[in-house]
Coordinates of C-alpha atoms and ligand atoms in Angstrom, one line a residue:
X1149 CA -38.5 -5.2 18.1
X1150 CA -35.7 -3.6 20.2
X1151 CA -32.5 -5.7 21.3
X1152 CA -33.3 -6.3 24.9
X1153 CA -37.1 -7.1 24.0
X1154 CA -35.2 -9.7 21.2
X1155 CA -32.7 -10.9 24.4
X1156 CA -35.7 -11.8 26.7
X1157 CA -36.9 -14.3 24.2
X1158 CA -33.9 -16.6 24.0
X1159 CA -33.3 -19.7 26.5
X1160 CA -32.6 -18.8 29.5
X1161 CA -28.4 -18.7 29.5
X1162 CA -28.2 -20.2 32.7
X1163 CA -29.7 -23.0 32.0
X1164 CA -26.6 -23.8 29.6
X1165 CA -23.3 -24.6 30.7
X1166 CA -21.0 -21.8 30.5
X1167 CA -19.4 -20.9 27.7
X1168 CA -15.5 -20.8 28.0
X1169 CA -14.4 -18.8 25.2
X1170 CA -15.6 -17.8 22.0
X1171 CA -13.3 -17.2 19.0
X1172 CA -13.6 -15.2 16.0
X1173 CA -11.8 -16.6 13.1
X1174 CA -10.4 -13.9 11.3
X1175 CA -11.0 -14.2 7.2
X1176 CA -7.9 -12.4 7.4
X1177 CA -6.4 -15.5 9.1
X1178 CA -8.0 -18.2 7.6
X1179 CA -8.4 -16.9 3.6
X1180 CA -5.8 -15.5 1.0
X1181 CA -7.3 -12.1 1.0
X1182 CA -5.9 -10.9 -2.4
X1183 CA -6.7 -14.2 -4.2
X1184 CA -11.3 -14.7 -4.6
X1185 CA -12.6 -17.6 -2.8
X1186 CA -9.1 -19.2 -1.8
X1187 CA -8.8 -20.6 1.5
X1188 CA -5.6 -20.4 3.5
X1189 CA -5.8 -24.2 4.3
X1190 CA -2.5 -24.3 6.5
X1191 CA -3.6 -21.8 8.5
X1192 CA -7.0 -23.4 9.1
X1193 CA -6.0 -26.6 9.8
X1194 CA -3.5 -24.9 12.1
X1195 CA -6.7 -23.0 13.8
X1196 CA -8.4 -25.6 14.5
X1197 CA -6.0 -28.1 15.9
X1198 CA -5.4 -25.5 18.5
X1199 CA -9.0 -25.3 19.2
X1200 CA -8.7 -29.0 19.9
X1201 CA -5.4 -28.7 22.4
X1202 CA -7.7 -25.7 23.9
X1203 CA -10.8 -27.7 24.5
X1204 CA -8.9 -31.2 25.4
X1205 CA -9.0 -31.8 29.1
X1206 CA -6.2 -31.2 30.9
X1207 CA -4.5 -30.7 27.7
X1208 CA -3.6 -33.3 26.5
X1209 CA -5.8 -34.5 23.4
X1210 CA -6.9 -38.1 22.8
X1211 CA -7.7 -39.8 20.0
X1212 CA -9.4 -38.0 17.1
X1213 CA -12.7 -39.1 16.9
X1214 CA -13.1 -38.0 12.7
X1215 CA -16.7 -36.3 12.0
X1216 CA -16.6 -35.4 8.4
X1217 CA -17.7 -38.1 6.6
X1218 CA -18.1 -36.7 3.2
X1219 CA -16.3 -37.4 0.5
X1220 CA -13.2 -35.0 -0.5
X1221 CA -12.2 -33.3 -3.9
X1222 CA -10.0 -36.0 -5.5
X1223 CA -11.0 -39.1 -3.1
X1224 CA -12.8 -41.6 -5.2
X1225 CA -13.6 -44.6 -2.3
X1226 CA -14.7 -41.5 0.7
X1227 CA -13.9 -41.5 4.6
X1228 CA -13.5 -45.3 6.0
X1229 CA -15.7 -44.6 9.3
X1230 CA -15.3 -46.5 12.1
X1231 CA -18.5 -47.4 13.4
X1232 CA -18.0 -49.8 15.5
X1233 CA -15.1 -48.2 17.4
X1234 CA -17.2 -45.1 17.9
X1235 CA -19.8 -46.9 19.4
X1236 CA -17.4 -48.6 22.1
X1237 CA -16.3 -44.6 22.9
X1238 CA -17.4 -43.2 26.2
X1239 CA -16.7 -39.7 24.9
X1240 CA -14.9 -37.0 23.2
X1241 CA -12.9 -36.1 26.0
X1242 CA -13.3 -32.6 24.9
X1243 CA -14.2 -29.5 26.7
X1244 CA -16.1 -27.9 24.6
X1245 CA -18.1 -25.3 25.2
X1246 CA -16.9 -22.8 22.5
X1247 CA -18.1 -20.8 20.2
X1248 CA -16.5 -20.4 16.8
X1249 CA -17.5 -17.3 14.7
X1250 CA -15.8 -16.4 11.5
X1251 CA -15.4 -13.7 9.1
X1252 CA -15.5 -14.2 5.0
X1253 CA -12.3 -13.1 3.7
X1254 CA -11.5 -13.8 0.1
X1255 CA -15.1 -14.9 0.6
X1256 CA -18.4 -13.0 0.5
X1257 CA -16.6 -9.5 1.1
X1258 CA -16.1 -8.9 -3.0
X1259 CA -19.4 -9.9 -4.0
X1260 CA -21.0 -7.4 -1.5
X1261 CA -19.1 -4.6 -2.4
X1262 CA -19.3 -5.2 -6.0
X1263 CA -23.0 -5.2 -5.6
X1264 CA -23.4 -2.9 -2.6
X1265 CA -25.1 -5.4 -0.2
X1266 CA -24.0 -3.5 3.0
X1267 CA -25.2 -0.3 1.9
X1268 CA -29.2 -1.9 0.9
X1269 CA -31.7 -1.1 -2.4
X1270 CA -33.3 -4.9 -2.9
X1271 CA -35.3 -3.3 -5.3
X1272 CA -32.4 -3.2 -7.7
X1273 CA -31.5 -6.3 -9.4
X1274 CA -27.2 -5.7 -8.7
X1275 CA -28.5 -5.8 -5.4
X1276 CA -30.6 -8.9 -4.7
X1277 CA -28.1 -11.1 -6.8
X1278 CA -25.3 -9.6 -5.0
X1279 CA -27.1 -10.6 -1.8
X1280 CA -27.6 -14.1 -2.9
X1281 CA -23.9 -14.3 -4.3
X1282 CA -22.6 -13.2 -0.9
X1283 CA -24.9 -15.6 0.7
X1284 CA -23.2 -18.7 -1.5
X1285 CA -20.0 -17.6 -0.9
X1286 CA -19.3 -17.3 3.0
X1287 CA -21.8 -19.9 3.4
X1288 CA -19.3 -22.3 1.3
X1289 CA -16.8 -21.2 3.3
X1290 CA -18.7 -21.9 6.4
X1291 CA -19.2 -25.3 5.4
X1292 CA -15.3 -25.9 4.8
X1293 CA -14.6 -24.8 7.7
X1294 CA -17.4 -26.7 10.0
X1295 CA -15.6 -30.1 7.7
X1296 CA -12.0 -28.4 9.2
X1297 CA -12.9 -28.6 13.0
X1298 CA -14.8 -31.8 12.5
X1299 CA -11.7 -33.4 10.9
X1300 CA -10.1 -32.5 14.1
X1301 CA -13.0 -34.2 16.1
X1302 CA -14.6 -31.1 16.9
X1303 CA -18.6 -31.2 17.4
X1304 CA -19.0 -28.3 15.3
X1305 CA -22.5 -27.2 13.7
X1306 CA -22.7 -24.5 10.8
X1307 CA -25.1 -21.8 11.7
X1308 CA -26.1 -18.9 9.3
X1309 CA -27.7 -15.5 10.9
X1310 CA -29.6 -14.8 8.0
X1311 CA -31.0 -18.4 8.3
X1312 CA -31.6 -18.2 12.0
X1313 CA -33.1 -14.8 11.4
X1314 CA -30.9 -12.5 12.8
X1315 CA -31.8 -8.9 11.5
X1316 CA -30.7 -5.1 11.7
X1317 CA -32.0 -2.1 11.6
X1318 CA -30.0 1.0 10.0
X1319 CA -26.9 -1.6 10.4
X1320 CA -27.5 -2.3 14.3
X1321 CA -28.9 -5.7 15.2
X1322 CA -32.5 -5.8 15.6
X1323 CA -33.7 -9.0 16.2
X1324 CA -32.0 -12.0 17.1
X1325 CA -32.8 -15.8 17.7
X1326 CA -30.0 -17.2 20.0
X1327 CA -32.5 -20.3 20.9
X1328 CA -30.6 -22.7 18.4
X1329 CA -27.4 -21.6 19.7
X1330 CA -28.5 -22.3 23.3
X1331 CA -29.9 -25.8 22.6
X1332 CA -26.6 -26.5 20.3
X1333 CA -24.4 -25.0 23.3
X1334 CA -26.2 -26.9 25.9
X1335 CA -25.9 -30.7 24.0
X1336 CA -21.9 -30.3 23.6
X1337 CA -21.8 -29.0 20.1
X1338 CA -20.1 -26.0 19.0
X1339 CA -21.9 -23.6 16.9
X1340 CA -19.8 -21.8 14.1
X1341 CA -21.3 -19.2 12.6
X1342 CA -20.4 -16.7 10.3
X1343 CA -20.6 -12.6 9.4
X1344 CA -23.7 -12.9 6.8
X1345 CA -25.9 -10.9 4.3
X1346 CA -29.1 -10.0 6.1
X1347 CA -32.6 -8.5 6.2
X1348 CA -32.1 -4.9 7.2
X1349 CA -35.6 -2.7 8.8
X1350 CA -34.7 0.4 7.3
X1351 CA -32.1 0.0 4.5
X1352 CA -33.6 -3.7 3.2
X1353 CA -30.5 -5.3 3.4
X1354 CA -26.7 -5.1 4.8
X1355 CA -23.9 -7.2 5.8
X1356 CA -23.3 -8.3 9.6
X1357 CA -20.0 -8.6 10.4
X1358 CA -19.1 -11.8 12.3
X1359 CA -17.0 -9.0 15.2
X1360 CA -20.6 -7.5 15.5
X1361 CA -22.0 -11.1 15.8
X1362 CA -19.2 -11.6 18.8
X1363 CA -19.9 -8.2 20.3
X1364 CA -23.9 -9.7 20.7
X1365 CA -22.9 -13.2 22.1
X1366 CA -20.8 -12.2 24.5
X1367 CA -23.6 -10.2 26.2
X1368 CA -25.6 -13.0 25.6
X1369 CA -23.2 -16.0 27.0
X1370 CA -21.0 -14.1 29.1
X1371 CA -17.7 -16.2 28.4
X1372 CA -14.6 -16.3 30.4
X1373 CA -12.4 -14.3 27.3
X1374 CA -13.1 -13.6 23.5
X1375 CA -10.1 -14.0 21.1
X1376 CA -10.1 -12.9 17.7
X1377 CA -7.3 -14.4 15.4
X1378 CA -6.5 -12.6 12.7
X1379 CA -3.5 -12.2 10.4
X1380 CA -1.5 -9.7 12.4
X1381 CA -0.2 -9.4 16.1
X1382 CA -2.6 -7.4 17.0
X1383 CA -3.8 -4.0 17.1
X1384 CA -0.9 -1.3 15.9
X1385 CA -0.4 2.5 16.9
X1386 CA -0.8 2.3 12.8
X1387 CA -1.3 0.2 9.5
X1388 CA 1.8 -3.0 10.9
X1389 CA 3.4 -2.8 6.7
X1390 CA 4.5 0.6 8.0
X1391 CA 8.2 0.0 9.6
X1392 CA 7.8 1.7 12.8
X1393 CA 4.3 0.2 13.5
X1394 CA 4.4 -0.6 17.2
X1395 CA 2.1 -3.2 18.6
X1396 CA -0.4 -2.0 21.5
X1397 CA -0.1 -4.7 24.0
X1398 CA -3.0 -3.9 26.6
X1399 CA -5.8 -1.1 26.0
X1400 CA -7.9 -0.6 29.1
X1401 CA -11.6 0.3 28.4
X1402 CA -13.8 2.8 30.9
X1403 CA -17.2 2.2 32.0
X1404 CA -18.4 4.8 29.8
X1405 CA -16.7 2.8 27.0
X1406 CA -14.0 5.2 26.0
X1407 CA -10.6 3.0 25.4
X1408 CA -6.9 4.4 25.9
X1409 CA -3.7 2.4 25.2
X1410 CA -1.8 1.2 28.3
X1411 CA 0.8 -0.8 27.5
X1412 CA 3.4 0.4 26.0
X1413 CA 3.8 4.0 26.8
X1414 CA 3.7 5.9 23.7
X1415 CA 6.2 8.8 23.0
X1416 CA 4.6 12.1 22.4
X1417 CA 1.2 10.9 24.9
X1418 CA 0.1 9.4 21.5
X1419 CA -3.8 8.4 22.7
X1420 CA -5.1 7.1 18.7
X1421 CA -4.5 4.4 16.3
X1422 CA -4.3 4.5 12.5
X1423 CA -6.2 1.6 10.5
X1424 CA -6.1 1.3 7.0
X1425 CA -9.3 -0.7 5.6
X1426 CA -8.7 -2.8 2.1
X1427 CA -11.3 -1.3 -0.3
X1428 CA -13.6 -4.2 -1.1
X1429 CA -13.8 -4.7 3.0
X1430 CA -17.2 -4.0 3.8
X1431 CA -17.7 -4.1 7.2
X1432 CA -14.9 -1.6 8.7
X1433 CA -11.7 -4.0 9.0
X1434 CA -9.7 -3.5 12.2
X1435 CA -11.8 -0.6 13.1
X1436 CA -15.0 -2.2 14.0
X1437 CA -12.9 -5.0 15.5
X1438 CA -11.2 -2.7 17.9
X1439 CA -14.9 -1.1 18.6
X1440 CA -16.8 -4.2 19.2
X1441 CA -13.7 -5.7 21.8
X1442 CA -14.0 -2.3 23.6
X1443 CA -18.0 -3.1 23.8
X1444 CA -17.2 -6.6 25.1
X1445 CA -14.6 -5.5 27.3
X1446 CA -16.8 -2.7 29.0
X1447 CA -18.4 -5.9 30.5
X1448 CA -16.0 -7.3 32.1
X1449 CA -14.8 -9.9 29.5
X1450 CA -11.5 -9.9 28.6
X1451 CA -10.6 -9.4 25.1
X1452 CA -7.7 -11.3 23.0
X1453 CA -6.4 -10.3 19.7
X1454 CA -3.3 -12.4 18.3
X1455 CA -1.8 -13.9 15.0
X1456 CA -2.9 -17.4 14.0
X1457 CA -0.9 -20.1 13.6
X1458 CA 1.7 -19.2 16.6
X1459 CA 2.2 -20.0 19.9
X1460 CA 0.6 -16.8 20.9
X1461 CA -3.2 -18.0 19.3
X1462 CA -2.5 -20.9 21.1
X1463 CA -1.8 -19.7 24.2
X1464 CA -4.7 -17.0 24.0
X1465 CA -7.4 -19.7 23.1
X1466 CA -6.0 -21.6 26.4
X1467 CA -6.5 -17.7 28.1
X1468 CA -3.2 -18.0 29.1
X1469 CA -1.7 -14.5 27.9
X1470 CA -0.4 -13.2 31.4
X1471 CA 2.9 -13.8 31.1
X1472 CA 5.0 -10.6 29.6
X1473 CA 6.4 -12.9 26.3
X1474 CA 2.8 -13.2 25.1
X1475 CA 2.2 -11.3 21.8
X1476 CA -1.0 -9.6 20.9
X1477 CA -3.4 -7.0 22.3
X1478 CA -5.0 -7.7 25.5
X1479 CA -8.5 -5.4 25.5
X1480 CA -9.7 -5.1 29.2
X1481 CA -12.0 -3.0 31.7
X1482 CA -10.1 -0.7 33.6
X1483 CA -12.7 -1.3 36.5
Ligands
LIG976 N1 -3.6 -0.1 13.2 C1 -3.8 -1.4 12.8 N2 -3.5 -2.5 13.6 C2 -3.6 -3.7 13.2 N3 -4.1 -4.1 12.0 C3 -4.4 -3.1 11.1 C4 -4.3 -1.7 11.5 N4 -4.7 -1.0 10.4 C5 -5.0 -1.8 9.4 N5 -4.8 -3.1 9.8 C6 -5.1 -4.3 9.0 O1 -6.3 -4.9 9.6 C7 -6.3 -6.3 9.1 C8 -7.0 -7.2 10.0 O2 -8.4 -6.7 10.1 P1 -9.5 -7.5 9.3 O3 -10.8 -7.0 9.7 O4 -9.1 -7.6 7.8 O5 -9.3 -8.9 10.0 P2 -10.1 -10.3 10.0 O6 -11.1 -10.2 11.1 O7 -9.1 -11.3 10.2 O8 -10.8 -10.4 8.6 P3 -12.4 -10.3 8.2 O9 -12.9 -9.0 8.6 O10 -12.4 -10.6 6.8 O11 -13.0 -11.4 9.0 C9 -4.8 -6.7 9.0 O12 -4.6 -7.4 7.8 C10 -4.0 -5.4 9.1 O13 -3.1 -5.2 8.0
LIG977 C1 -20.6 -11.7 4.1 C2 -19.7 -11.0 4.6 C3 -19.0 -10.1 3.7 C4 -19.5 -11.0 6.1 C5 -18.4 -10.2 6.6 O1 -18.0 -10.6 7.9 P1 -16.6 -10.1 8.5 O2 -15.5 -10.6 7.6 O3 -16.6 -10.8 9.9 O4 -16.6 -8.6 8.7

C-alpha cells in the first residue's frame, strides 16, 4: 500500500486538537552511548521536567499529579498514591498536546547491528533473534522512559510501531496506522513512541529510526515546531570533538528540498557538513537527522536541534529560539 493510500486511512487530523510540538528524544541525550543498556538518568529526568515547564499553562507548573505507580528497583513498600486527592483534582493543568518520540541509544542499536536487523534475512536465525533482542531492548527503554514523564505528571502512553504496525518497504515507510495516535492525542495523552525493529516488504525486516518516525508525524499532525534533543549543540560544519567545529545556527531549506547553511557565513563559501556515524549506529546518526528536519522543514514547520539539559532545550521546547543568545540549529523553509 503506498504512503498516501496508508495517510487517508487514519482519523481525520482535524478532528484532533493541534499538536504543539513534537520532540524527539535523542538516545544520544538520554542514554550513555559507550556503556550497553545504561540510561543517562540525569539527563532524562532533566528532559522531562522541561517537557512539564513547556506544557504547564502559562508556565508556571502546579502540583505534580504522580502517575507511575509501580514499584521501583530497591523500594520494598511501592508508590503511596493519593487517591482521594486525585479525585478532588479538576485537572492537570497541563497543555499537552505533545508528542514524544525517542531514539534507542545504548539501547536496541548494538543488538541490531550485531545481528544485522536493519539490513533484513529473517530466514537466518542471527537475524530473527537479533530482531527480537532489539525489540526487548528499546522497548525496555520505552517503558523507563513513559515511568520518567509520568513521574513528572506527564499523561504519557508507550507506543511501539512494530506493534501498531507500522511497516517499510526497501527501508521507506509503507504502511502506517496513526489511528491510536489520533485517539491518544485527541483524550489529552501524550504518545511516546520509539525508533523500532519492523516488518520490511522487500528486505523482511529493518530498523525505523525514531527521526524517520518524526519526519512521518509531522506531515501527519502538522505541529507548530519539531525539536530534536540530542547530546550536542546542534548540527556542526563537522564532527563537534574536532576543535574548530563551528556550530550551524540556521539552515534554510528550498521548496525543492535542497538545504544550504545561512547563519553563520562560512569562510571559503563552505556549502557541506561533515558527520561522523559511531559504527554500531544503524540508522545513519546525524545524517538522517539533518535529512529528515530538511523534509519537515520543506513544509513549513520549523525545525529545532539543541543540547539537552540546558537552557537552550528548554527554551526550544517553549519555541522560543528567536532571540540571537539561543544555541542550536534552527532548520527552516526559505519560502
Ligand atoms: N557535523 C556534525 N554535527 C553535529 N553532530 C555530529 C556531526 N557529525 C557527527 N555528529 C555526532 O552526531 C551525534 C548525534 O547524532 P545521533 O543520531 O547519535 O543522535 P541522537 O538522535 O541523540 O541518537 P539516536 O540516533 O541514538 O537516537 C553526536 O553525538 C555527534 O557527535
Ligand atoms: C531499535 C533501534 C535501533 C531504533 C533506532 O532509532 P534511532 O535511535 O532513533 O535511530
Amino acid at each position: 500500500m503506498a504512503e498516501e493510500a496508508a495517510q487517508e486511512q487514519q482519523t481525520d487530523p482535524a478532528a484532533s486538537r493541534p499538536v504543539r510540538c513534537i520532540v524527539k528524544l535523542g538516545g544520544a541525550a538520554i542514554t550513555n552511548k559507550g556503556e550497553l543498556e545504561s540510561i543517562d538518568a540525569a539527563s532524562l529526568r532533566s528532559a522531562c521536567a522541561q517537557l512539564r515547564q513547556a506544557m504547564s499553562h502559562g508556565g508556571a507548573a502546579g502540583k505534580v499529579v504522580g502517575m507511575d505507580w509501580s514499584r521501583r528497583p530497591g523500594d520494598p513498600t511501592g508508590p503511596v498514591v493519593d487517591v482521594e486527592g486525585l479525585s478532588e483534582m479538576g485537572g492537570l493543568g497541563l497543555d499537552s498536546n505533545f508528542v514524544v518520540v525517542h531514539g534507542a541509544g545504548s539501547f536496541g542499536h548494538f543488538q541490531a547491528s550485531r545481528s544485522g536487523v536493519h539490513k533484513g534475512g529473517l530466514h537466518s536465525t542471527l537475524v530473527k533473534a537479533g530482531f527480537v533482542a532489539t525489540r526487548i531492548s528499546v522497548t525496555s527503554l520505552n517503558q523507563e522512559i513513559v515511568r520518567a514523564l509520568a513521574r513528572e505528571g506527564i499523561p504519557s502512553v508507550g507506543m511501539s510501531p512494530f506493534a501498531c504496525g507500522w511497516s517499510t518497504k526497501q527501508r521507506n515507510l509503507e504502511s502506517v496506522d496513526a489511528s491510536q495516535i489520533m485517539l491518544s492525542l485527541h483524550v489529552g495523552f501524550v504518545p511516546v513512541l520509539h525508533g523500532d525493529a519492523v516488518l520490511d516488504e522487500l528486505l523482511d525486516c529493518t530498523i525505523l529510526s525514531g527521526d524517520v518516525i518524526i519526519r512521518h508525524l509531522a506531515q501527519l499532525l502538522s505541529p507548530k515546531y519539531v525539536v530534536f534533543l540530542t547530546d550536542v549543540h546542534g548540527v556542526y560544519d563537522r564532527p563537534p570533538s574536532d576543535p574548530n567545529a563551528v556550530l550551524l545556527r540556521e539552515i534554510a531549506v528550498d521548496e525543492n528540498g535542497s538545504w544550504s547553511i545561512v547563519k553563520p557565513a562560512l569562510k571559503g563559501n563552505k556549502k557541506g557538513v561533515e558527520i561522523s556515524v559511531a559504527a554500531h549506529d544503524t540508522t545513519g546518526g546525524m545524517e538522517t537527522k539533518i535529512l529528515e528536519a530538511a523534509a519537515i522543514a520543506r513544509l513549513g514547520v520549523d525545525v529545532y536541534i539543541t543540547k539537552v539539559g540546558t537552557e537552550h532545550s528548554l527554551r526550544a521546547l517553549k519555541g522560543d529560539t528567536s532571540s540571537e543568545d539561543w544555541l542550536g540549529t534552527v532548520i527552516r523553509s526559505s519560502r
